[in-house]
């Protein structure tokens, strides 16, 4: 039996060439499958199909692109010229464009089907794109005729071993009942909330393989489409790793003495506090200590540029610039405007894995949270993120700014709640005391280790952070920021 | 009146080119692929065939090869047009002038006149 006579492997896949999409599809499209890509005009369907064709064309696969009253081929190619995937050398042998409009107009769906079969055969194509399925649907005399067309195309795809993509605009119901006959349905859409818009991909149906469920963000750039699989959908399954017996410290003697056992390596901590309370320096201290131990560390920030951060920590006695040059201190800086949540998670996790980072400080958890248009996603996202970080054995600190400088109410602007994110909670606070604004540290919770829960003042100097002994005078309501002597009145 | 046969599978382009050429005073025939073009040529011999490259049923290269090898079409001028990089096509098909799609109208008319002038000079 010659190779061409062998039955195709059931698990043979067609790579889409779209970063992230093959992972969502469980390895790519299934060979000889017929797929519908549905989306409103401008959703990226044509770009997606072309990206797939040029990707396949580069591997020697021949692709046939049939349009039905879409933009002209010349205009389509002109639009593709600036895309990184476009390669004019693949035209016309690797990627071949024809119009089926006139055939459809004059001969209806039977004529179009005949044209598709003949052209696939003539060009020895393994990929067929039919751009403008909605035109075929409109040309069908009835729903039954349209179903028959899809069925016969499926039969041809199986016999001639080509994989077909049919692109259609969504007018009315997103997925028509007739579409459910095909092997898979991919939906592309653009959503808008206020002035912000973002693109989403969802696999609505996929025969023959498990896919990542739910909605995944994608973006379009000169590289084409890039899909960012939802972190929660691709996280490792299984129980979280057991807490490590290894312990880590902040390297601040007066603070480490509050919990001599240290933090469990691989644990997650949250530092809560209002602006200016010292969160960045405290989190950076954990990294500075890691650098002193010869470890690889990562700072991810949204507000302080790398230069400004290095200057700030240097002023508090932590010179990290040498470690940056050595490649042990990694700085990820992302302005908080319109980030894609899964891109942030990818940057963070890939840096941790690539450089075997053992200590991570994410300075500004709300900025990460704001990258998600849908806040209801955050509990599962943070659960997945912390699970992945724990699995990488990275000890992680997140800082979270509380909005009130003073007052009896503690606002925690985090959807899942702090305990859902972190095993260890540190709370920083400003307090007005004896005519001076002071900084306070309280440990709310530490898992698997004893700690001193007393409220301590700490100072920041050129030597770094120093935690003071407990207050000698009896004070109440310290954590409101408005301290009082127990005897009443202001101290 | 000189006759131009326009061959293109994209209906919008076919109709637009036909209208333009008629306005310029040419008799225009149309076909949406090479095989249909040969049928049209059998009915009325054109002076010039202006053909697209990528088409269903019979593509531009096959149509040109057929015209060139059939003695009855000797003397018919050829002009290719394609969204494919025509520099490579010019190298592959010497003697056939090509228009790179998208082209502007003056460039098209200039090429059409040039091709027909060349035919008249023969």
Coordinates of C-alpha atoms in Angstrom, one line a residue:
Chain A
X1 CA 0.0 0.0 0.0
X2 CA 1.5 3.3 -1.0
X3 CA 1.5 6.2 1.5
X4 CA -1.3 7.9 -0.4
X5 CA -3.5 4.8 -0.1
X6 CA -3.1 4.6 3.6
X7 CA -6.0 5.7 5.7
X8 CA -5.3 9.0 7.5
X9 CA -4.4 8.7 11.1
X10 CA -7.4 9.5 13.3
X11 CA -5.3 11.8 15.4
X12 CA -3.5 13.6 12.5
X13 CA -3.8 17.3 13.1
X14 CA -3.5 20.4 10.9
X15 CA -1.6 23.2 12.7
X16 CA -3.3 26.5 12.3
X17 CA -0.1 28.5 12.6
X18 CA -1.9 30.8 15.0
X19 CA 0.1 31.0 18.2
X20 CA -2.0 29.6 21.1
X21 CA -4.8 28.2 19.0
X22 CA -3.5 24.7 18.4
X23 CA -3.2 24.4 22.2
X24 CA -6.9 25.5 22.5
X25 CA -7.8 22.9 19.9
X26 CA -5.9 20.1 21.5
X27 CA -3.3 20.0 18.8
X28 CA -4.9 21.7 15.8
X29 CA -7.7 21.0 13.4
X30 CA -8.3 17.3 12.6
X31 CA -7.3 16.3 9.1
X32 CA -10.2 16.0 6.6
X33 CA -12.5 17.8 9.0
X34 CA -14.9 20.5 7.9
X35 CA -14.9 23.6 10.1
X36 CA -17.0 26.7 10.3
X37 CA -15.4 30.0 11.4
X38 CA -18.1 32.4 12.4
X39 CA -17.9 36.0 13.4
X40 CA -19.1 39.5 12.6
X41 CA -17.4 41.5 9.8
X42 CA -14.0 42.6 11.1
X43 CA -13.7 39.8 13.6
X44 CA -10.6 38.4 11.9
X45 CA -11.9 35.4 10.0
X46 CA -10.2 36.1 6.7
X47 CA -7.0 37.0 8.4
X48 CA -7.2 33.7 10.3
X49 CA -7.8 31.6 7.2
X50 CA -5.0 33.3 5.3
X51 CA -2.6 32.9 8.3
X52 CA -3.4 29.2 8.3
X53 CA -2.9 28.9 4.5
X54 CA 0.5 30.6 4.5
X55 CA 1.6 28.6 7.6
X56 CA 0.7 25.4 5.8
X57 CA 2.0 26.6 2.5
X58 CA 5.4 27.0 4.0
X59 CA 5.5 23.3 4.9
X60 CA 4.7 22.4 1.3
X61 CA 0.9 21.9 1.8
X62 CA -1.2 23.3 -1.0
X63 CA -4.1 25.5 -0.1
X64 CA -7.1 26.6 -2.2
X65 CA -8.8 29.8 -1.1
X66 CA -12.3 30.3 -2.7
X67 CA -14.1 33.5 -2.2
X68 CA -17.8 34.2 -2.6
X69 CA -18.4 37.9 -3.0
X70 CA -15.8 38.8 -0.4
X71 CA -13.2 41.6 -1.0
X72 CA -11.2 41.2 -4.2
X73 CA -8.2 39.0 -4.1
X74 CA -5.9 41.9 -5.0
X75 CA -7.2 43.9 -2.1
X76 CA -7.1 40.9 0.2
X77 CA -3.5 40.3 -0.7
X78 CA -2.7 44.0 -0.4
X79 CA -4.0 43.8 3.1
X80 CA -1.9 40.8 3.9
X81 CA 1.4 42.2 2.6
X82 CA 2.4 43.8 5.9
X83 CA 1.6 40.7 7.9
X84 CA 4.6 38.7 9.1
X85 CA 3.1 35.4 7.9
X86 CA 2.6 36.6 4.3
X87 CA 5.0 35.2 1.7
X88 CA 4.5 36.2 -1.9
X89 CA 6.7 33.4 -3.0
X90 CA 4.0 30.9 -2.0
X91 CA 1.7 32.4 -4.7
X92 CA 0.2 30.8 -6.7
X93 CA 1.5 27.2 -6.0
X94 CA 1.3 27.2 -2.2
X95 CA -1.8 29.4 -1.9
X96 CA -4.2 29.7 -4.8
X97 CA -7.1 32.2 -4.8
X98 CA -10.2 31.7 -7.0
X99 CA -13.7 33.2 -6.9
X100 CA -16.7 30.9 -6.8
X101 CA -19.2 33.7 -7.0
X102 CA -20.3 33.5 -10.6
X103 CA -20.5 29.7 -10.4
X104 CA -22.8 30.0 -7.3
X105 CA -24.9 32.6 -9.1
X106 CA -25.3 30.6 -12.3
X107 CA -25.3 27.0 -11.0
X108 CA -26.2 27.3 -7.4
X109 CA -24.9 25.0 -4.6
X110 CA -24.5 21.9 -6.9
X111 CA -22.3 24.0 -9.2
X112 CA -20.3 25.4 -6.4
X113 CA -19.7 22.0 -4.9
X114 CA -18.5 20.7 -8.3
X115 CA -16.2 23.7 -8.6
X116 CA -14.8 23.1 -5.1
X117 CA -14.2 19.4 -5.8
X118 CA -12.6 20.0 -9.2
X119 CA -10.3 22.8 -8.0
X120 CA -9.2 20.9 -4.9
X121 CA -8.3 18.0 -7.3
X122 CA -6.6 20.3 -9.9
X123 CA -4.5 22.0 -7.3
X124 CA -3.8 18.9 -5.2
X125 CA -5.0 21.0 -2.3
X126 CA -5.0 19.7 1.3
X127 CA -6.6 22.9 2.7
X128 CA -9.8 24.4 1.3
X129 CA -11.0 27.8 2.5
X130 CA -14.5 28.9 1.5
X131 CA -14.8 32.5 2.4
X132 CA -18.4 33.7 2.4
X133 CA -20.4 30.7 3.4
X134 CA -23.3 33.1 4.1
X135 CA -23.6 33.6 0.3
X136 CA -23.9 29.9 -0.2
X137 CA -26.5 29.7 2.6
X138 CA -28.5 32.5 0.9
X139 CA -28.3 30.8 -2.4
X140 CA -29.6 27.5 -1.0
X141 CA -33.2 27.0 -1.8
X142 CA -33.9 25.6 1.6
X143 CA -32.3 24.6 4.8
X144 CA -32.3 21.0 3.6
X145 CA -30.3 22.0 0.4
X146 CA -27.8 23.8 2.6
X147 CA -27.4 20.8 4.9
X148 CA -27.0 18.6 1.8
X149 CA -24.2 20.9 0.5
X150 CA -22.3 20.7 3.8
X151 CA -22.8 17.0 4.0
X152 CA -21.5 16.5 0.5
X153 CA -18.5 18.7 1.2
X154 CA -17.8 16.6 4.2
X155 CA -17.9 13.4 2.1
X156 CA -15.5 15.0 -0.4
X157 CA -13.2 16.1 2.4
X158 CA -13.0 12.6 3.7
X159 CA -12.5 11.1 0.3
X160 CA -10.0 13.6 -1.1
X161 CA -8.4 14.2 2.3
X162 CA -8.6 17.9 2.5
X163 CA -9.4 20.0 5.5
X164 CA -12.0 22.6 4.9
X165 CA -12.6 26.0 6.6
X166 CA -15.8 27.8 5.8
X167 CA -16.0 31.4 6.9
X168 CA -19.3 33.1 7.5
X169 CA -20.6 36.3 9.0
X170 CA -22.9 35.9 11.9
X171 CA -26.2 37.5 11.1
X172 CA -28.9 36.6 13.5
X173 CA -28.2 33.6 15.7
X174 CA -24.5 33.1 16.2
X175 CA -24.6 29.4 15.3
X176 CA -27.3 28.3 12.9
X177 CA -28.7 24.8 13.4
X178 CA -27.3 23.8 10.0
X179 CA -23.8 24.5 11.2
X180 CA -23.9 21.8 13.8
X181 CA -23.4 19.2 11.0
X182 CA -19.7 20.2 10.7
X183 CA -16.8 18.8 12.6
X184 CA -16.1 22.0 14.5
X185 CA -17.3 25.6 15.0
X186 CA -14.9 28.4 15.9
X187 CA -16.4 31.7 16.8
X188 CA -14.4 35.0 16.7
X189 CA -15.9 38.1 18.2
X190 CA -15.1 41.6 19.4
X191 CA -16.6 42.8 22.6
X192 CA -16.9 46.3 23.9
X193 CA -17.4 47.6 27.4
X194 CA -17.4 51.4 27.7
X195 CA -14.5 52.6 25.6
X196 CA -12.6 49.4 25.8
X197 CA -12.8 46.6 23.3
X198 CA -11.2 43.2 23.1
X199 CA -11.3 40.1 20.9
X200 CA -12.4 36.7 22.0
X201 CA -12.3 33.2 20.5
X202 CA -14.5 30.3 21.5
X203 CA -14.6 26.7 20.2
X204 CA -18.3 26.1 20.0
X205 CA -18.0 22.5 18.8
X206 CA -15.1 20.2 18.0
X207 CA -15.4 16.6 17.1
X208 CA -12.7 14.1 17.7
X209 CA -10.8 15.7 20.4
X210 CA -10.8 17.6 23.7
X211 CA -10.5 21.4 23.5
X212 CA -10.0 24.1 26.1
X213 CA -13.4 25.2 26.9
X214 CA -14.7 28.7 27.5
X215 CA -13.6 32.0 26.1
X216 CA -10.0 32.8 25.1
X217 CA -8.6 36.3 24.3
X218 CA -6.9 36.9 21.0
X219 CA -5.3 39.9 19.4
X220 CA -4.5 40.9 15.9
X221 CA -1.2 42.5 15.1
X222 CA 1.3 42.5 12.2
X223 CA 2.1 38.9 13.3
X224 CA -1.5 38.0 12.6
X225 CA -3.8 36.4 15.2
X226 CA -2.4 35.4 18.5
X227 CA -4.6 33.5 20.9
X228 CA -4.0 33.5 24.6
X229 CA -5.5 30.4 26.1
X230 CA -7.3 31.1 29.4
X231 CA -4.9 30.3 32.2
X232 CA -7.6 28.5 34.2
X233 CA -8.3 26.2 31.2
X234 CA -4.7 25.1 30.7
X235 CA -3.5 24.9 34.3
X236 CA -2.1 21.6 35.5
X237 CA -4.7 19.4 36.9
X238 CA -4.2 17.6 40.2
X239 CA -3.8 18.6 43.8
X240 CA -1.5 21.5 44.7
X241 CA 2.0 20.5 45.7
X242 CA 2.7 19.8 49.4
X243 CA 4.1 22.8 51.3
X244 CA 7.9 22.9 51.1
X245 CA 9.9 22.2 54.2
X246 CA 12.3 24.8 52.9
X247 CA 11.8 28.3 54.4
X248 CA 12.5 31.7 53.2
X249 CA 13.0 35.0 55.0
X250 CA 12.8 38.7 54.1
X251 CA 16.4 39.3 55.2
X252 CA 15.2 42.0 57.6
X253 CA 16.4 40.7 61.0
X254 CA 13.9 42.8 63.0
X255 CA 11.0 41.5 60.9
X256 CA 12.1 37.9 60.4
X257 CA 12.2 37.5 64.2
X258 CA 8.4 38.0 64.2
X259 CA 8.1 34.6 62.4
X260 CA 11.4 32.8 63.0
X261 CA 10.2 29.8 61.0
X262 CA 10.1 31.9 57.9
X263 CA 7.7 31.6 55.0
X264 CA 7.2 28.2 53.4
X265 CA 9.0 28.2 50.1
X266 CA 6.5 28.1 47.3
X267 CA 3.9 29.9 49.4
X268 CA 2.0 33.0 48.3
X269 CA 1.8 36.2 50.4
X270 CA -0.2 39.3 50.2
X271 CA 1.0 42.7 51.4
X272 CA -2.0 45.0 51.9
X273 CA -1.6 48.7 52.6
X274 CA -2.5 52.2 51.4
X275 CA -0.3 54.2 49.1
X276 CA 3.2 55.0 50.5
X277 CA 3.0 52.5 53.3
X278 CA 6.1 50.6 52.2
X279 CA 4.6 47.7 50.3
X280 CA 7.1 48.0 47.4
X281 CA 10.2 48.1 49.7
X282 CA 8.9 45.2 51.8
X283 CA 8.3 43.0 48.8
X284 CA 11.6 44.0 47.3
X285 CA 13.3 43.0 50.5
X286 CA 12.2 39.4 50.0
X287 CA 13.8 39.6 46.5
X288 CA 17.0 41.3 47.8
X289 CA 17.4 38.5 50.3
X290 CA 16.9 35.9 47.6
X291 CA 19.6 37.6 45.5
X292 CA 21.9 37.5 48.5
X293 CA 21.3 33.7 48.7
X294 CA 22.3 33.4 45.0
X295 CA 18.7 32.8 43.8
X296 CA 17.0 34.0 40.7
X297 CA 14.2 36.6 41.4
X298 CA 11.5 38.4 39.5
X299 CA 9.8 41.8 40.0
X300 CA 6.7 42.4 38.0
X301 CA 5.4 46.0 38.3
X302 CA 2.8 48.2 36.7
X303 CA 3.6 51.7 38.1
X304 CA 7.3 52.0 38.8
X305 CA 9.5 51.7 35.7
X306 CA 12.5 49.4 36.2
X307 CA 14.9 52.4 36.5
X308 CA 12.7 54.0 39.1
X309 CA 12.3 50.8 41.0
X310 CA 16.1 50.2 41.1
X311 CA 16.7 53.8 42.2
X312 CA 14.0 53.5 44.9
X313 CA 15.3 50.2 46.4
X314 CA 18.9 51.4 46.2
X315 CA 17.9 54.4 48.3
X316 CA 16.8 51.8 50.9
X317 CA 20.0 49.9 50.9
X318 CA 19.1 47.3 48.3
X319 CA 21.3 47.5 45.3
X320 CA 19.9 45.1 42.7
X321 CA 21.4 46.6 39.6
X322 CA 24.4 44.1 39.7
X323 CA 22.0 41.2 39.8
X324 CA 20.1 42.6 36.9
X325 CA 23.3 42.7 34.9
X326 CA 24.1 39.2 36.0
X327 CA 20.7 38.0 34.8
X328 CA 19.5 36.8 38.2
X329 CA 17.2 39.7 38.8
X330 CA 14.4 39.9 36.2
X331 CA 12.2 43.0 35.8
X332 CA 8.9 42.9 34.0
X333 CA 7.3 46.2 33.6
X334 CA 3.9 46.7 32.0
X335 CA 2.0 50.0 32.0
X336 CA -1.5 49.1 33.4
X337 CA -3.4 50.4 30.4
X338 CA -5.4 47.8 28.6
X339 CA -3.3 44.7 29.2
X340 CA -4.5 41.2 28.3
X341 CA -4.7 39.2 31.5
X342 CA -3.4 36.0 30.0
X343 CA -0.5 37.8 28.4
X344 CA 0.5 39.1 31.8
X345 CA 0.2 35.6 33.3
X346 CA 2.2 34.1 30.4
X347 CA 5.0 36.7 30.8
X348 CA 5.1 36.0 34.5
X349 CA 5.0 32.2 34.4
X350 CA 7.3 31.8 31.4
X351 CA 10.0 34.0 33.1
X352 CA 9.7 32.0 36.3
X353 CA 10.1 28.7 34.4
X354 CA 12.8 29.9 32.0
X355 CA 15.0 31.4 34.6
X356 CA 14.1 29.0 37.5
X357 CA 12.9 32.0 39.5
X358 CA 12.5 31.1 43.2
X359 CA 11.1 34.5 44.5
X360 CA 8.5 36.6 42.7
X361 CA 7.1 40.0 43.7
X362 CA 4.0 41.2 41.8
X363 CA 3.7 44.8 42.7
X364 CA 0.2 46.0 42.1
X365 CA -2.3 43.2 42.0
X366 CA -5.2 45.5 41.1
X367 CA -3.5 46.4 37.9
X368 CA -3.5 42.7 37.0
X369 CA -7.0 42.4 38.1
X370 CA -8.1 45.4 35.9
X371 CA -6.7 43.6 32.8
X372 CA -9.8 41.3 33.0
X373 CA -12.9 42.9 31.5
X374 CA -15.0 40.4 33.5
X375 CA -14.2 40.6 37.2
X376 CA -16.1 37.4 37.9
X377 CA -13.2 35.6 36.3
X378 CA -10.7 36.7 38.9
X379 CA -11.2 34.1 41.6
X380 CA -10.5 31.2 39.3
X381 CA -7.7 33.1 37.5
X382 CA -5.8 33.8 40.8
X383 CA -6.4 30.3 41.9
X384 CA -4.8 29.0 38.7
X385 CA -2.0 31.6 38.8
X386 CA -1.0 30.8 42.4
X387 CA -1.3 27.1 41.7
X388 CA 1.1 27.4 38.8
X389 CA 3.5 29.5 40.8
X390 CA 3.4 27.0 43.7
X391 CA 4.0 24.2 41.2
X392 CA 7.1 26.1 40.1
X393 CA 8.2 26.3 43.7
X394 CA 8.3 30.1 43.5
X395 CA 7.7 32.0 46.7
X396 CA 5.4 34.8 45.7
X397 CA 4.4 38.1 47.1
X398 CA 1.6 40.2 45.7
X399 CA 1.1 43.8 46.8
X400 CA -2.4 45.2 47.1
X401 CA -3.2 48.8 47.6
X402 CA -6.0 49.7 50.0
X403 CA -7.8 52.9 49.0
X404 CA -8.2 54.5 52.5
X405 CA -5.3 56.2 54.2
X406 CA -7.1 56.3 57.6
X407 CA -10.4 55.1 59.0
X408 CA -12.0 52.1 60.7
X409 CA -13.0 50.4 57.4
X410 CA -10.5 48.2 55.6
X411 CA -11.4 48.0 51.9
X412 CA -9.8 45.2 50.0
X413 CA -10.3 45.9 46.3
X414 CA -9.9 42.3 45.2
X415 CA -12.7 40.2 43.9
X416 CA -11.7 36.8 45.3
X417 CA -10.8 38.2 48.7
X418 CA -7.3 38.1 50.1
X419 CA -7.5 34.6 51.7
X420 CA -8.3 33.1 48.3
X421 CA -5.1 34.5 46.8
X422 CA -2.6 34.1 49.6
X423 CA -1.7 31.9 52.5
X424 CA 0.1 34.7 54.3
X425 CA -1.3 38.2 54.9
X426 CA 0.7 41.2 55.9
X427 CA -1.0 44.5 56.6
X428 CA 0.7 47.8 56.5
X429 CA -0.9 51.0 57.8
X430 CA -0.2 54.6 58.4
X431 CA -1.0 55.9 61.8
X432 CA -1.1 59.4 63.3
X433 CA 0.7 59.1 66.7
X434 CA 2.3 61.7 68.9
X435 CA 2.1 64.3 66.1
X436 CA 3.9 62.1 63.6
X437 CA 2.8 59.8 60.8
X438 CA 4.1 56.4 61.4
X439 CA 4.1 53.1 59.5
X440 CA 2.7 50.0 61.1
X441 CA 3.1 46.3 60.3
X442 CA 0.7 43.6 61.3
X443 CA 0.7 40.0 60.4
X444 CA -2.8 38.8 59.8
X445 CA -2.1 35.3 58.9
X446 CA 0.8 33.0 58.3
X447 CA 0.2 29.4 57.3
X448 CA 2.3 26.6 58.8
X449 CA 4.4 28.8 61.1
X450 CA 4.1 30.7 64.4
X451 CA 4.1 34.4 64.3
X452 CA 4.0 37.4 66.5
X453 CA 0.6 39.1 65.9
X454 CA 1.4 42.3 67.7
X455 CA 1.2 45.6 65.9
X456 CA 4.7 47.0 65.2
X457 CA 5.9 50.3 63.9
X458 CA 8.5 50.1 61.2
X459 CA 10.8 52.7 59.7
X460 CA 12.4 53.0 56.3
X461 CA 15.9 54.5 56.1
X462 CA 18.9 54.3 53.9
X463 CA 19.7 51.0 55.7
X464 CA 16.3 49.5 54.7
X465 CA 13.4 48.5 56.8
X466 CA 13.6 48.2 60.6
X467 CA 10.7 46.9 62.7
X468 CA 10.5 48.5 66.1
X469 CA 9.8 46.7 69.4
X470 CA 6.2 46.6 70.6
X471 CA 4.7 49.9 71.8
X472 CA 5.4 50.5 75.5
X473 CA 2.3 52.7 76.0
X474 CA -1.2 51.2 75.9
X475 CA -2.8 52.2 72.6
X476 CA -6.1 51.2 71.0
X477 CA -7.5 51.5 67.6
X478 CA -4.1 51.6 66.0
X479 CA -5.2 49.8 62.9
X480 CA -7.8 52.5 62.2
X481 CA -4.9 54.9 61.8
X482 CA -6.3 57.1 64.6
X483 CA -4.7 55.7 67.7
X484 CA -6.1 56.4 71.2
X485 CA -4.7 55.8 74.7
X486 CA -6.7 53.2 76.5
X487 CA -7.5 55.8 79.1
X488 CA -9.2 57.8 76.4
X489 CA -8.2 60.8 74.3
X490 CA -5.4 61.1 71.9
X491 CA -1.9 60.1 73.1
Chain B
X1 CA -13.4 48.3 -33.7
X2 CA -10.9 46.3 -31.9
X3 CA -12.1 43.5 -29.6
X4 CA -10.7 42.7 -26.2
X5 CA -11.6 39.6 -24.3
X6 CA -11.4 40.1 -20.5
X7 CA -11.0 36.9 -18.5
X8 CA -11.3 37.1 -14.7
X9 CA -13.1 34.9 -12.1
X10 CA -13.9 37.9 -9.9
X11 CA -17.2 39.1 -11.2
X12 CA -16.9 42.7 -9.9
X13 CA -13.5 43.1 -11.5
X14 CA -14.7 41.6 -14.7
X15 CA -17.6 43.9 -15.0
X16 CA -15.6 47.0 -14.1
X17 CA -12.9 46.3 -16.6
X18 CA -15.5 45.6 -19.3
X19 CA -17.2 48.9 -18.7
X20 CA -13.9 50.8 -18.8
X21 CA -12.8 49.2 -22.0
X22 CA -16.2 49.8 -23.7
X23 CA -16.0 53.5 -22.6
X24 CA -12.6 53.6 -24.4
X25 CA -14.3 52.4 -27.6
X26 CA -13.4 48.7 -27.6
X27 CA -15.7 45.9 -28.3
X28 CA -15.5 43.7 -25.1
X29 CA -16.1 40.0 -24.5
X30 CA -16.0 38.5 -21.0
X31 CA -15.3 35.1 -19.5
X32 CA -14.8 34.0 -15.9
X33 CA -12.2 31.3 -16.6
X34 CA -10.0 30.0 -19.4
X35 CA -12.3 27.4 -20.8
X36 CA -15.1 29.9 -21.1
X37 CA -12.6 32.3 -22.8
X38 CA -11.8 29.7 -25.5
X39 CA -15.5 29.3 -26.1
X40 CA -15.9 33.1 -26.5
X41 CA -12.9 33.2 -28.9
X42 CA -14.5 30.6 -31.0
X43 CA -17.5 32.8 -31.5
X44 CA -15.6 36.1 -32.1
X45 CA -11.9 36.3 -32.6
X46 CA -10.5 39.0 -30.2
X47 CA -7.5 41.2 -30.9
X48 CA -6.4 41.1 -27.3
X49 CA -6.9 38.7 -24.4
X50 CA -6.5 40.3 -21.0
X51 CA -6.4 37.5 -18.6
X52 CA -6.2 37.0 -14.8
X53 CA -3.9 34.3 -13.5
X54 CA -5.5 32.4 -10.7
X55 CA -8.9 31.2 -11.9
X56 CA -11.0 28.1 -11.6
X57 CA -11.5 25.5 -14.3
X58 CA -8.7 26.8 -16.5
X59 CA -6.2 29.3 -15.2
X60 CA -4.3 32.0 -17.0
X61 CA -1.1 29.9 -17.7
X62 CA -3.2 27.2 -19.3
X63 CA -5.2 29.6 -21.3
X64 CA -2.1 31.4 -22.6
X65 CA -0.4 28.0 -23.4
X66 CA -3.5 27.0 -25.4
X67 CA -3.7 30.3 -27.3
X68 CA 0.0 30.1 -28.1
X69 CA 0.0 26.5 -29.3
X70 CA -3.2 26.7 -31.5
X71 CA -2.3 28.1 -35.0
X72 CA -5.8 29.6 -35.3
X73 CA -5.1 32.1 -32.5
X74 CA -1.8 33.2 -33.9
X75 CA -1.6 37.0 -33.8
X76 CA -3.9 37.4 -30.8
X77 CA -2.2 39.7 -28.3
X78 CA -1.9 38.7 -24.7
X79 CA -1.8 40.7 -21.6
X80 CA -1.7 39.1 -18.1
X81 CA -2.9 40.5 -14.8
X82 CA -2.5 39.1 -11.4
X83 CA -2.4 39.8 -7.7
X84 CA 0.6 37.5 -7.6
X85 CA 4.0 39.1 -7.8
X86 CA 4.2 39.6 -11.6
X87 CA 8.0 40.0 -11.6
X88 CA 8.2 36.2 -11.2
X89 CA 5.5 35.6 -13.8
X90 CA 7.3 37.9 -16.3
X91 CA 10.4 35.7 -15.9
X92 CA 8.3 32.6 -16.3
X93 CA 6.4 33.8 -19.3
X94 CA 8.7 35.9 -21.4
X95 CA 6.9 37.9 -24.1
X96 CA 3.7 38.3 -22.1
X97 CA 3.3 41.7 -20.5
X98 CA 1.8 41.7 -17.0
X99 CA -0.2 44.2 -15.0
X100 CA 0.2 44.0 -11.2
X101 CA -3.1 44.0 -9.4
X102 CA -4.3 46.4 -8.1
X103 CA -3.5 48.7 -11.0
X104 CA -4.8 52.2 -11.9
X105 CA -6.9 52.8 -14.9
X106 CA -4.4 54.9 -17.0
X107 CA -1.8 52.2 -16.5
X108 CA -4.3 49.6 -17.8
X109 CA -5.3 51.6 -20.8
X110 CA -1.7 52.3 -21.7
X111 CA -0.9 48.6 -21.6
X112 CA -4.0 47.7 -23.6
X113 CA -3.1 50.3 -26.3
X114 CA 0.5 49.2 -26.3
X115 CA -0.5 45.6 -26.8
X116 CA -2.8 46.4 -29.6
X117 CA -0.3 48.8 -31.2
X118 CA 2.2 45.9 -31.2
X119 CA -0.3 43.7 -32.9
X120 CA -1.0 46.4 -35.6
X121 CA 2.7 46.8 -36.2
X122 CA 3.1 43.1 -37.0

